[in-house]
Coordinates of C-alpha atoms and ligand atoms in Angstrom, one line a residue:
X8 CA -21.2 -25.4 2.2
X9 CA -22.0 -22.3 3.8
X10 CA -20.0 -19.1 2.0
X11 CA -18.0 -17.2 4.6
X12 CA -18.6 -13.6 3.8
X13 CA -18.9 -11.2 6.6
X14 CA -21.6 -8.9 8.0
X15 CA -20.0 -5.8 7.2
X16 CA -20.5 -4.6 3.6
X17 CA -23.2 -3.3 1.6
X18 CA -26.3 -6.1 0.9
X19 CA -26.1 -5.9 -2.6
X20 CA -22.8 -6.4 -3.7
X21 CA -22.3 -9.3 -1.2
X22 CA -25.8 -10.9 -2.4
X23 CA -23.9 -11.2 -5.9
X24 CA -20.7 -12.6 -4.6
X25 CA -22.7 -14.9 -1.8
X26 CA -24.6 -16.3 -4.9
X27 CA -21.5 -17.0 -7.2
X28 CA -19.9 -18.4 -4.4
X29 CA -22.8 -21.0 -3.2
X30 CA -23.3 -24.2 -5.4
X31 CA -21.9 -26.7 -6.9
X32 CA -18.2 -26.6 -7.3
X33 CA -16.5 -24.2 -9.4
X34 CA -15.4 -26.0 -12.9
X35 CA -13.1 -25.8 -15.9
X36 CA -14.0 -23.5 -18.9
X37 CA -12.9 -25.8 -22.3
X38 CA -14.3 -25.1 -25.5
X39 CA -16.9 -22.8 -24.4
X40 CA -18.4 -25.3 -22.0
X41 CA -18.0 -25.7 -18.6
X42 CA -16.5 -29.3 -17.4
X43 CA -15.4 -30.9 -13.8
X44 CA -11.8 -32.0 -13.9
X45 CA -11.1 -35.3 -15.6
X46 CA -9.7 -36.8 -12.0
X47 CA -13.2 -35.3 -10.3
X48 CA -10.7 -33.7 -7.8
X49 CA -11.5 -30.4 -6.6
X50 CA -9.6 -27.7 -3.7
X51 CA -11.0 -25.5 -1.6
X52 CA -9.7 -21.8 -1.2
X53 CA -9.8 -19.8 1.7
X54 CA -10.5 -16.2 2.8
X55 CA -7.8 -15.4 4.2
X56 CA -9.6 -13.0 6.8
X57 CA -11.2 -15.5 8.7
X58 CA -9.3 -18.9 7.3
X59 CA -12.8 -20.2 6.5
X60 CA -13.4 -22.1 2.8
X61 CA -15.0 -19.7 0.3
X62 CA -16.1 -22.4 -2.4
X63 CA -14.8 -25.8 -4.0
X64 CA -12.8 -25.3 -7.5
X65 CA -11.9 -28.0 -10.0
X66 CA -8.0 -29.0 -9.6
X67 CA -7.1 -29.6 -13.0
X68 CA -3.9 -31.3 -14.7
X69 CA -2.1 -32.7 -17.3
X70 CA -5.1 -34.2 -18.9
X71 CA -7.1 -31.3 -19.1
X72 CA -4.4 -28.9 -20.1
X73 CA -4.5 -31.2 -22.7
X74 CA -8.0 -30.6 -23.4
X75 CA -7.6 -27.1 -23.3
X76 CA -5.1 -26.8 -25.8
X77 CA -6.5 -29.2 -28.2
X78 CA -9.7 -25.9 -27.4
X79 CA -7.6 -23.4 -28.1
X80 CA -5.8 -24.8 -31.1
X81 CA -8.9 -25.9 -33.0
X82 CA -10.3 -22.3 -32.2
X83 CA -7.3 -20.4 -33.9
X84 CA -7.0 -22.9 -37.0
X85 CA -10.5 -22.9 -37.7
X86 CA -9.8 -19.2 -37.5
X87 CA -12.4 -18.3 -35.2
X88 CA -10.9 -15.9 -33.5
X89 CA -7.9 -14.9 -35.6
X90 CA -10.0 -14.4 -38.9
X91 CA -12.5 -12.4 -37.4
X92 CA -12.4 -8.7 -38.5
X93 CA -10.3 -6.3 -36.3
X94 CA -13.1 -4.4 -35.6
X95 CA -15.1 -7.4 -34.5
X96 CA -12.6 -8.5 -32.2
X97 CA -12.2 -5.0 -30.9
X98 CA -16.3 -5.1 -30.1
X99 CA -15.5 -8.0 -28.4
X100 CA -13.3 -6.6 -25.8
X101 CA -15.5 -3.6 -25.4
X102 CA -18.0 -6.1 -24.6
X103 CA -16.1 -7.8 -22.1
X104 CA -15.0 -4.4 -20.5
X105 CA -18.5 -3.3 -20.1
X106 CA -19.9 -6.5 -18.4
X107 CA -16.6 -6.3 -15.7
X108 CA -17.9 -2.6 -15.1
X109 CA -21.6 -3.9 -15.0
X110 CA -20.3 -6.5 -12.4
X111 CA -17.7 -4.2 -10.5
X112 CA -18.7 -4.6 -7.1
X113 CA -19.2 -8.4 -7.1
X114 CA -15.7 -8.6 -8.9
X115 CA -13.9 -6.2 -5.7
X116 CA -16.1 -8.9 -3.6
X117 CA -14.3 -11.5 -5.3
X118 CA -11.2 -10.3 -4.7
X119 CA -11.4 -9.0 -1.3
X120 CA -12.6 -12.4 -0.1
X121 CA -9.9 -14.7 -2.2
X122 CA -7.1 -12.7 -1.9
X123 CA -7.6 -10.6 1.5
X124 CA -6.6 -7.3 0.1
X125 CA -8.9 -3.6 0.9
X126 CA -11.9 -3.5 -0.5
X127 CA -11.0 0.1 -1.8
X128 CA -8.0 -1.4 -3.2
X129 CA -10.0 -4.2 -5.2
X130 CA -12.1 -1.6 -6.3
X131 CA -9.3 0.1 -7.7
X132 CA -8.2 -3.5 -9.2
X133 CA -11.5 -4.0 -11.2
X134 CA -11.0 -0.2 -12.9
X135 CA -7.9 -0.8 -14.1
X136 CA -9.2 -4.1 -15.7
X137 CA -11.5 -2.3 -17.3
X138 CA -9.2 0.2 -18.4
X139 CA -6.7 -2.5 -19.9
X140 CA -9.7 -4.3 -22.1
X141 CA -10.3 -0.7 -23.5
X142 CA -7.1 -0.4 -24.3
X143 CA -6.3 -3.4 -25.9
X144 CA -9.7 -3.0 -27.8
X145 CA -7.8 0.2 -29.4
X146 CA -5.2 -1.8 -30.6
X147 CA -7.3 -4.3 -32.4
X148 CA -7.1 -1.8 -35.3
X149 CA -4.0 -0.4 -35.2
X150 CA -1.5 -3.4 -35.5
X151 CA 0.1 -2.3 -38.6
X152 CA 2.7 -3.9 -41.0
X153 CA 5.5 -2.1 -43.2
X154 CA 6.3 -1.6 -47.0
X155 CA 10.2 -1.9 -47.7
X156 CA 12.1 -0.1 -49.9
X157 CA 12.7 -3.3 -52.0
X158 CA 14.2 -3.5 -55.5
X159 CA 12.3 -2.1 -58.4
X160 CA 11.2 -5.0 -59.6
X161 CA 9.9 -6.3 -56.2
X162 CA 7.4 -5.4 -53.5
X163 CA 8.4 -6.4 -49.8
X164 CA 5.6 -5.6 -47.1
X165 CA 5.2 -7.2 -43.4
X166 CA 2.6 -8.7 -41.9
X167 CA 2.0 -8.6 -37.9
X168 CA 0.7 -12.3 -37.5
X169 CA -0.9 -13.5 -33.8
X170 CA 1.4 -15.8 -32.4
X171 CA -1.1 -19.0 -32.1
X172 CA -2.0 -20.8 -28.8
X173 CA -1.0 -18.9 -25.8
X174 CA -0.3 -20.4 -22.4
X175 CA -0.9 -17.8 -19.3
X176 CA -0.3 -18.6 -16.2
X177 CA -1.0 -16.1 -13.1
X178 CA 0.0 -15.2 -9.8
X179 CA -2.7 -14.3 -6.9
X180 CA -1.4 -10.7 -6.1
X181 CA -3.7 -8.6 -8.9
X182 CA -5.8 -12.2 -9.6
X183 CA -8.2 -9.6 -11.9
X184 CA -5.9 -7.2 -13.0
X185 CA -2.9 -9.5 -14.6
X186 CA -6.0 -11.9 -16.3
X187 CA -6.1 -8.6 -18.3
X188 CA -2.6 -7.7 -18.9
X189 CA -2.3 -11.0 -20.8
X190 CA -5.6 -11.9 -22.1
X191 CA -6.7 -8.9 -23.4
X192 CA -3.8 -7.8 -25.6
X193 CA -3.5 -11.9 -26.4
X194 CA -7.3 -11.4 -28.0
X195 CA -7.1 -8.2 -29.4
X196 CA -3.8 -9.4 -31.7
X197 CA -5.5 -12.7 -32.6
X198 CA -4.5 -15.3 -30.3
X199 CA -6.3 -18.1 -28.7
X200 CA -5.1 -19.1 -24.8
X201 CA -5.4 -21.1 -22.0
X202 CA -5.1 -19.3 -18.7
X203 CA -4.0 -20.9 -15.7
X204 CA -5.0 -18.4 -12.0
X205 CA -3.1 -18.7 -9.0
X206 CA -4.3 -21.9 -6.7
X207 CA -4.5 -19.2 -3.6
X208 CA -7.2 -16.8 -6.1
X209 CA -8.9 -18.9 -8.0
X210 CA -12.6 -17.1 -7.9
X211 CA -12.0 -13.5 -9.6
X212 CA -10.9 -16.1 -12.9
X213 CA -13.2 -18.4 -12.8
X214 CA -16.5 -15.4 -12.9
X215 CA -14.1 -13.8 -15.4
X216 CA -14.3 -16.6 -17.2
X217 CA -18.3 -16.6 -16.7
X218 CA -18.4 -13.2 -18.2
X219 CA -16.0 -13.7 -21.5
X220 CA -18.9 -16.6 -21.9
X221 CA -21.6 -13.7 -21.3
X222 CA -20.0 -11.7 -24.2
X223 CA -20.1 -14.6 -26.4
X224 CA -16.6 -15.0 -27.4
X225 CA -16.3 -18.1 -29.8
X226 CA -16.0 -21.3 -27.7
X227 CA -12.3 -22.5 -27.9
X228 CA -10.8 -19.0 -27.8
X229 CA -10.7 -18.4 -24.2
X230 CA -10.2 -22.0 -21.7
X231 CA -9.4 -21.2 -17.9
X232 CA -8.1 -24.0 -16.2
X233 CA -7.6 -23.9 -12.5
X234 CA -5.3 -26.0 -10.2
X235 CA -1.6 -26.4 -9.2
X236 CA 1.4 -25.1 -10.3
X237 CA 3.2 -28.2 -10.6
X238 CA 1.0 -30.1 -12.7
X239 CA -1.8 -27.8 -14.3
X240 CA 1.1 -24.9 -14.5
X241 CA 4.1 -27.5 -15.3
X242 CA 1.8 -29.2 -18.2
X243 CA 0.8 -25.7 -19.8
X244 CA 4.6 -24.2 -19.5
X245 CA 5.9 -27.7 -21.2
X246 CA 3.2 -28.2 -23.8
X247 CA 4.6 -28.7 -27.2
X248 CA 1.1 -27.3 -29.2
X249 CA 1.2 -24.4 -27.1
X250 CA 3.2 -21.5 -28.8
X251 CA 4.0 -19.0 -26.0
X252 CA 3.5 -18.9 -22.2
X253 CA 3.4 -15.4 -20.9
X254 CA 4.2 -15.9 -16.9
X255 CA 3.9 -13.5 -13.6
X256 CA 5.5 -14.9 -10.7
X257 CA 8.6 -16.0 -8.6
X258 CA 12.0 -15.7 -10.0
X259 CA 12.4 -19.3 -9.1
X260 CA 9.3 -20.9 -10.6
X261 CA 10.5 -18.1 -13.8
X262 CA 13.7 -20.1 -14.0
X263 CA 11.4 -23.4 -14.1
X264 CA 9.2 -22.0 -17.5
X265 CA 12.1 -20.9 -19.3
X266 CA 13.2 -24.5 -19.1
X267 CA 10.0 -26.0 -19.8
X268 CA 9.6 -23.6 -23.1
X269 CA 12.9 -25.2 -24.7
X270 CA 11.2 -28.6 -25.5
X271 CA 9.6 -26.9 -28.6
X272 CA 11.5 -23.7 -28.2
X273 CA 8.2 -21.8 -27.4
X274 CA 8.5 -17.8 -27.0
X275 CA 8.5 -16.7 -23.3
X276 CA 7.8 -13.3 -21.1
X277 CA 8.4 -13.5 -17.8
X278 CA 7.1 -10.9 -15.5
X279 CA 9.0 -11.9 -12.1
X280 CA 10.0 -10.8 -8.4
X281 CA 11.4 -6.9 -7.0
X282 CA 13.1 -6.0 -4.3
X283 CA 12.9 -2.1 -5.6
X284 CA 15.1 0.6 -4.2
X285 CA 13.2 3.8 -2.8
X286 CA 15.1 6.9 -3.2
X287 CA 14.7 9.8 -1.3
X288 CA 16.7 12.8 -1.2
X289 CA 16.9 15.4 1.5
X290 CA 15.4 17.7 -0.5
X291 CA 12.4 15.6 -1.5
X292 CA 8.7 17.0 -1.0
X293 CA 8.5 15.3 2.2
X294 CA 5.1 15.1 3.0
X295 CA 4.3 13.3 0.1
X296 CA 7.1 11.4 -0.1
X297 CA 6.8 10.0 3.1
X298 CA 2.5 9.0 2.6
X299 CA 3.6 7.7 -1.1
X300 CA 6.5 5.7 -0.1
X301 CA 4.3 4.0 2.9
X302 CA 1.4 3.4 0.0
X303 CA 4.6 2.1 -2.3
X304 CA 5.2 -0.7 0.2
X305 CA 2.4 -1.3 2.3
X306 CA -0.7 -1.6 -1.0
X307 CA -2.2 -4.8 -0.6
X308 CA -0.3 -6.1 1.9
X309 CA 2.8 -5.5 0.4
X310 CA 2.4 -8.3 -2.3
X311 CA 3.1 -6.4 -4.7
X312 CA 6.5 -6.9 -7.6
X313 CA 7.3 -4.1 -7.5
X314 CA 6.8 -2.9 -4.1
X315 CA 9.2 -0.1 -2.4
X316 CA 10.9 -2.0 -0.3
X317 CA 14.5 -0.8 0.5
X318 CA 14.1 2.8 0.7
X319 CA 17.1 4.7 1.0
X320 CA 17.2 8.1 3.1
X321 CA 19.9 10.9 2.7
X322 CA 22.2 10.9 5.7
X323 CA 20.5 14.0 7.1
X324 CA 16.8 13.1 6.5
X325 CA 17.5 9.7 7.6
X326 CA 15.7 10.4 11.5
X327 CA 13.1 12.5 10.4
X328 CA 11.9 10.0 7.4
X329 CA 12.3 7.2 9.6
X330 CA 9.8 9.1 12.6
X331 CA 7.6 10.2 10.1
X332 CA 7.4 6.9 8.1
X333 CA 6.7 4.8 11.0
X334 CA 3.8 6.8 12.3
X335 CA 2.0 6.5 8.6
X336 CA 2.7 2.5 9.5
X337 CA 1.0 2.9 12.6
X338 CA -1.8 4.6 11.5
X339 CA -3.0 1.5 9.2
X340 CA -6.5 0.6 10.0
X341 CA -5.0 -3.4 9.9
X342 CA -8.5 -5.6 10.1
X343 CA -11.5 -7.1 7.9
X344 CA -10.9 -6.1 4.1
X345 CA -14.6 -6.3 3.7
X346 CA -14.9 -3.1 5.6
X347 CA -14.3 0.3 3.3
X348 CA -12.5 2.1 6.2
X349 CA -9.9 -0.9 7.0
X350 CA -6.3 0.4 4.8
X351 CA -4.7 -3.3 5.1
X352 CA -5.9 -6.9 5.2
X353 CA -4.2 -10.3 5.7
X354 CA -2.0 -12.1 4.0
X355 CA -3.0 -14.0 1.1
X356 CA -2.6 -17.6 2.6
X357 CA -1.3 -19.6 5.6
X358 CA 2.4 -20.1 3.1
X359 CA 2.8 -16.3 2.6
X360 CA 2.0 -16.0 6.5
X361 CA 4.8 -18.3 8.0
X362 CA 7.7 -17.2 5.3
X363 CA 6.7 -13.3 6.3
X364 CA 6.8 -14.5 9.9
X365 CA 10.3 -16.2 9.5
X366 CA 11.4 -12.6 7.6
X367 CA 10.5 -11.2 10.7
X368 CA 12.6 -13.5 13.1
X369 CA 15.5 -13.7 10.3
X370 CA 15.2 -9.3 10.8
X371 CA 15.8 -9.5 14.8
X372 CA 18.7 -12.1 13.9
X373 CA 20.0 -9.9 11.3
X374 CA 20.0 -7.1 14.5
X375 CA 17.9 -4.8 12.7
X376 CA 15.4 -2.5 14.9
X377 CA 11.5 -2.1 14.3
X378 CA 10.2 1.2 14.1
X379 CA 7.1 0.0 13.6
X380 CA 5.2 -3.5 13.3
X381 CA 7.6 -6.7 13.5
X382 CA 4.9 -9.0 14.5
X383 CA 2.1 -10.2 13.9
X384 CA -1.3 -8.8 14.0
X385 CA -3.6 -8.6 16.7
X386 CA -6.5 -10.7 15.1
X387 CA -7.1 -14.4 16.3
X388 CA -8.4 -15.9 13.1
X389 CA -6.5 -14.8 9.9
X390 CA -3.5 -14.1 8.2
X391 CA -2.4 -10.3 9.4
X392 CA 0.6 -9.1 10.1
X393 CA 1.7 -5.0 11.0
X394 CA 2.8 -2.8 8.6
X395 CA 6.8 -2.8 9.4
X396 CA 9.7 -0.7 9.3
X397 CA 12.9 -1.5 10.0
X398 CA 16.1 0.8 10.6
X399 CA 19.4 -0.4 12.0
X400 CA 19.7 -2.1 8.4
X401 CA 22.5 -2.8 5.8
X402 CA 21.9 -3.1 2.4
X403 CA 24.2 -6.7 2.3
X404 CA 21.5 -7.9 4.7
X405 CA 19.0 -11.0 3.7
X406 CA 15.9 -8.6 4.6
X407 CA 17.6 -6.3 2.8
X408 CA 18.5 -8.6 -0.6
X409 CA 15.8 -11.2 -0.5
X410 CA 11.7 -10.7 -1.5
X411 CA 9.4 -10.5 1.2
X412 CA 6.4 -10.2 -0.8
X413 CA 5.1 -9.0 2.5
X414 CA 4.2 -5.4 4.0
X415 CA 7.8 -4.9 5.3
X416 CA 10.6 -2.1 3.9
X417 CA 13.9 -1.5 5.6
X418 CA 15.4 1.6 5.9
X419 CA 19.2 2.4 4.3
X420 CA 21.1 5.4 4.8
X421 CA 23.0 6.9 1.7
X422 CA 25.4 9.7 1.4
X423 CA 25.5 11.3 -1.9
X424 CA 24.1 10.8 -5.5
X425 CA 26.2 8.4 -6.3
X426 CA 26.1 6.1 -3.1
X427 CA 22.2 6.2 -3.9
X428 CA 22.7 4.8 -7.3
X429 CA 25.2 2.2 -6.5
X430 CA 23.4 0.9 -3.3
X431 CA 20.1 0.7 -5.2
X432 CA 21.5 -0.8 -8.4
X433 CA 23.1 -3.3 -6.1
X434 CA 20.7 -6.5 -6.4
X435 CA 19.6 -9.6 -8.7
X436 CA 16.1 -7.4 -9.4
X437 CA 15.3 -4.9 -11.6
X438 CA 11.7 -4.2 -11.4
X439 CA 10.8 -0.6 -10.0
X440 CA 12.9 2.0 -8.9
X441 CA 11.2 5.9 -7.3
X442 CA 13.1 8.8 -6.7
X443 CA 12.3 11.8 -4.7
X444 CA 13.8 15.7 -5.1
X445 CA 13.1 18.9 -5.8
X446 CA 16.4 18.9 -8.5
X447 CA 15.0 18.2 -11.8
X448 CA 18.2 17.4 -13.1
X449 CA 18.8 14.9 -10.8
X450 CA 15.7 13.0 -10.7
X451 CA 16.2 12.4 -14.7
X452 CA 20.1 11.5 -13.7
X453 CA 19.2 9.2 -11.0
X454 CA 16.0 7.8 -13.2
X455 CA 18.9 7.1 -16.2
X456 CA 21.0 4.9 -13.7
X457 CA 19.0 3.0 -11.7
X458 CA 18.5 -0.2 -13.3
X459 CA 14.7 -0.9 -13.0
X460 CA 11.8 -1.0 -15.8
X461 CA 9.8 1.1 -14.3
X462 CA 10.9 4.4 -12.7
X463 CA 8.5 6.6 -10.5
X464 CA 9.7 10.4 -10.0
X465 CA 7.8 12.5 -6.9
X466 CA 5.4 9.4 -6.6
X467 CA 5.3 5.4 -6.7
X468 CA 3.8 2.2 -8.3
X469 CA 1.5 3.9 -10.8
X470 CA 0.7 1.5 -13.5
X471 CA -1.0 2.6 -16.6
X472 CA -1.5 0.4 -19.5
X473 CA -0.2 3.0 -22.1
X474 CA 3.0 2.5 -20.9
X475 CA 5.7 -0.7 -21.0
X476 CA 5.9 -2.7 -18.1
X477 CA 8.7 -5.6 -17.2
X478 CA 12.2 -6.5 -15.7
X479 CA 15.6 -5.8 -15.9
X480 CA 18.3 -8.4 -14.5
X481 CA 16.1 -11.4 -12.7
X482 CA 13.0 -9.4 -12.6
X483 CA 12.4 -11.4 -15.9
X484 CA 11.9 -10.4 -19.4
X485 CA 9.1 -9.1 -22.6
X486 CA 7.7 -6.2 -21.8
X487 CA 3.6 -5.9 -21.2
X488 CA 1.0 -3.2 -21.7
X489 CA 1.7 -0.2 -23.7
X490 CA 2.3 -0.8 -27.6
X491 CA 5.2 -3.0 -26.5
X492 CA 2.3 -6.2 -26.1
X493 CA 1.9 -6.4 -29.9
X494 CA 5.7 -7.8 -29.8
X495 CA 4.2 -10.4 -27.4
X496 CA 1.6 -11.6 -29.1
X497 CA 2.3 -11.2 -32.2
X498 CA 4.8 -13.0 -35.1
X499 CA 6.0 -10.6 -38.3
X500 CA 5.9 -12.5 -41.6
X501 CA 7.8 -10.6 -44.9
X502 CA 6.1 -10.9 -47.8
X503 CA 8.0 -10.6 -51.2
X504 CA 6.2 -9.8 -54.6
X505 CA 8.0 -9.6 -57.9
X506 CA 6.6 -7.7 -60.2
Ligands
NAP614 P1 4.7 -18.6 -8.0 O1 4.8 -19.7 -7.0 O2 5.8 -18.3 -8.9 O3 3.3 -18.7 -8.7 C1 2.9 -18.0 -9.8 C2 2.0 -18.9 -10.7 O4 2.9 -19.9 -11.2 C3 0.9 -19.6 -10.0 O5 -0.2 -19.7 -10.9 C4 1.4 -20.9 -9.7 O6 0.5 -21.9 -9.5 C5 2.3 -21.2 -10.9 N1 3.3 -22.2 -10.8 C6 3.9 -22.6 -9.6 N2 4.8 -23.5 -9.9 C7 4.8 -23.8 -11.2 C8 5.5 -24.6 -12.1 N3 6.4 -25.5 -11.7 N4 5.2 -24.6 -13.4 C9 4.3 -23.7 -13.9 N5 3.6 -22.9 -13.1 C10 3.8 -22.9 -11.8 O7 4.6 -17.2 -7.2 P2 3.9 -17.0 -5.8 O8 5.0 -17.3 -4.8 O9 2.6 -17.6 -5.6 O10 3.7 -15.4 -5.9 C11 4.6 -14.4 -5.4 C12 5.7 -14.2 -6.4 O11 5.3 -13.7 -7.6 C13 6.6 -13.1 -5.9 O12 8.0 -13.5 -5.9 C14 6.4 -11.9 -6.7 O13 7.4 -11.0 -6.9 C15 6.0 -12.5 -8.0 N6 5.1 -11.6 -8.8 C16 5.7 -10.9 -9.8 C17 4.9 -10.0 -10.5 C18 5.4 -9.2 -11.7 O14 4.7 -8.5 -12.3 N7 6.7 -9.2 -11.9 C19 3.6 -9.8 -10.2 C20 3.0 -10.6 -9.1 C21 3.9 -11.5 -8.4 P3 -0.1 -22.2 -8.0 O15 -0.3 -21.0 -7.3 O16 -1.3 -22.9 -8.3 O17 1.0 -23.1 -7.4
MG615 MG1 -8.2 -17.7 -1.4

């Protein structure tokens, strides 16, 4: 099968990808060894660019979920994993950070090609991977457990336990990026895990899994199982020997886990879907807020949670934003994501395609006006679509309430502080929230009352793993990266000694 990567980037770096991609089919990773599915079925995925088949990947299911937690569960009794030394574990993830660094540009050639975003922006992807395994390789050692004040004659101290088998089930948005927000704090605090990528980005995952191998992690400790959501994903979320499932995706297939998870009550975090309110004041740095708030919607095609997608104007800015905004839109180099000067690429998959396309019909129904974009892209192979902005818009609109998940924001006019609070706080999500103004006092006022878990002040959608990130409302729940990840993965046990 002949691997479609294009002409246009550097030999090198596509020489590595060309070569992962060319071969026999891409398998399973189970117990340190890599297997076909049970069924011998395989998928294909697609570069979204060109619609063309990148490589063959196993399709696995119930009975190698199975498998994989039978893996993961002899890994963590036999205490391979969880026994080791903090320090060693920590080594471990250093080790794993270096060889993603050592393979950075074949991983952003991954990316690009599976998921269709930028290459710049992949590039970005694969540094902050890096930056999560350091991180979590810092908390190896610093986990700590608490002496009580107990009675005289007793001694009470905790003990921060991993959790045990871990299910982890991805979307194809950030397909490196969120393998790191889960497994590497999931290592680092002890646990063993089963990871189940997205059927759309299956690649990045499966040479991530290549390279864990590289940095000779114990077999068992890490399995990656690709496939479909509905039986690979169902059979992992529903499994009674797996202890947690940490899951990023739709609110809807959220709802779905939570109800799997009850059969043996297994501990859940659900990272799920935005529709994130944009505020900017007249007095906002507008320059910047108008380049930041067209980055805050229209990164990686707009497939992004947290994405700012209603963006509400003061009453007398309203024109002037809405010019300025749709002239950054315009200006999007919208073409081949291979190529380092292109700023947006297609749409992850044919799916994604049609339901942004029937957002942009349901808009023109819903008698809101394009300022920029509403259709789709020029290109005649591909998934593209313009960067759009819409005015003429209502905040009790469907465009205006439902996800996109697409590079598409609407425009909302507000009057005063408070209107700007109440409009923005006025949806099922709860994910992101910005505000823009020169008034101090007011950007910590309006950051207090919007009701998002992550607010950005004078800029947008930074994500850092020092610091929490997670839901309120249907936006899910469990908090990852920053400190907050050692409640994920780990279980406290009080110890009582009488003396
Ligand atoms: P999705 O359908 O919910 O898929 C996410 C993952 O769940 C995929 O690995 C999928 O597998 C799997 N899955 C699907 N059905 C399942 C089931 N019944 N049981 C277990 N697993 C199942 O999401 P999507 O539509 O592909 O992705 C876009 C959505 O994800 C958006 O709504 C977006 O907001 C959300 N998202 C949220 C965050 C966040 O951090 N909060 C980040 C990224 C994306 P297959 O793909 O193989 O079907
Ligand atoms: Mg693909």
């Amino acid at each position: 099968m002949a691997a479609a990567v294009p002409s246009v980037e550097p030999a090198t770096e596509a020489a590595a990808a060309r070569r992962f991609l060319q071969g026999p089919p891409k398998q399973l990773l189970i117990g340190g060894k890599w297997v076909p599915a049970k069924s011998g079925k395989t998928f294909e995925t697609i570069n979204p660019a060109n619609e063309e088949v990148l490589a063959l990947v196993a399709e696995g299911d119930r009975a190698d979920i199975d498998e994989a937690v039978a893996a993961a569960r002899r890994a963590f009794e036999a205490g391979r994993w969880p026994s080791l030394g903090p320090h060693q574990r920590a080594r471990y993830l250093l080790r794993i950070a270096d060889l993603i660094e050592q393979h950075a540009d074949e991983l952003a050639q991954l990316i690009t090609l599976d998921n269709g975003k930028p290459i710049s922006e992949a590039t970005v992807e694969v540094g902050r991977t890096v930056d999560t395994f350091r991180y979590y390789a810092g908390w190896a050692t610093k986990f700590y457990g608490e002496t009580n004040p107990s009675a005289p004659d007793f001694f009470n101290y905790t003990l921060r336990e991993p959790v045990g088998v871990c299910g982890q089930i991805i979307p194809w948005n950030g397909p490196l990026s969120t393998i790191s927000w889960k497994v590497a704090p999931a290592l680092a605090f002890g646990n063993t895990l089963v990871l189940k990528p997205a059927e759309q980005t299956p690649l990045p995952a499966v040479r991530m899994g290549e390279l864990i191998c590289e940095a000779g992690l114990p077999d068992g400790v890490v399995n990656i199982v690709t496939g479909f959501g509905p039986t690979a994903g169902a059979a992992l979320a529903g499994h009674p020997d797996v202890d947690k499932v940490a899951f990023t995706g739709s609110t809807e297939v959220g709802k779905l886990i939570l109800q799997a998870s009850a059969g043996n009550l297994k501990r859940v975090s659900l990272e799920l879907g935005g529709k994130s309110p944009n505020v900017i004041f007249a007095d906002a740095p507008l320059e910047t807020a108008v380049a930041l708030s067209a980055t805050g919607v229209f990164r990686n095609q707009g497939q992004v949670c947290c994405a700012a997608t209603r963006m509400f104007v003061q009453e007398s800015l309203y024109d002037e934003f809405a010019e300025r905004i749709a002239a950054k839109a315009e200006a999007i180099r919208l073409g081949e994501p291979l190529d380092q000067t292109t700023t947006m690429g297609p749409l992850v998959s044919s799916e994604q395609y049609e339901r942004v396309l029937g957002y942009l019909k349901l808009a023109r129904d819903e008698g809101a006006q394009a300022k920029a974009g509403g259709e789709r892209g020029p290109q005649e192979r591909g998934y593209f679509v313009k960067p759009t902005i819409y005015t003429a818009v209502r905040n009790d609109m469907r465009i205006a309430r439902e996800e996109i998940f697409g590079p598409v924001a609407v425009l909302i006019p507000f009057k005063d502080e408070n209107d700007a609070v109440l409009q923005g706080n006025d949806t099922t999500y709860g994910l992101g929230a910005g505000v823009w103004t020169r008034d101090l006092s007011r950007a910590h006022r309006v950051a207090r009352a919007l009701r998002a878990g992550s607010v950005w002040v004078n800029c947008y959608g930074l994500i850092d793993p020092i610091s929490a990130f997670g839901g309120y409302k249907q936006s899910g729940f469990g908090r990852e990266l920053g400190p907050q990840s050692i409640d994920l993965y780990t279980q406290i046990k009080s110890v009582y000694v009488k003396l």
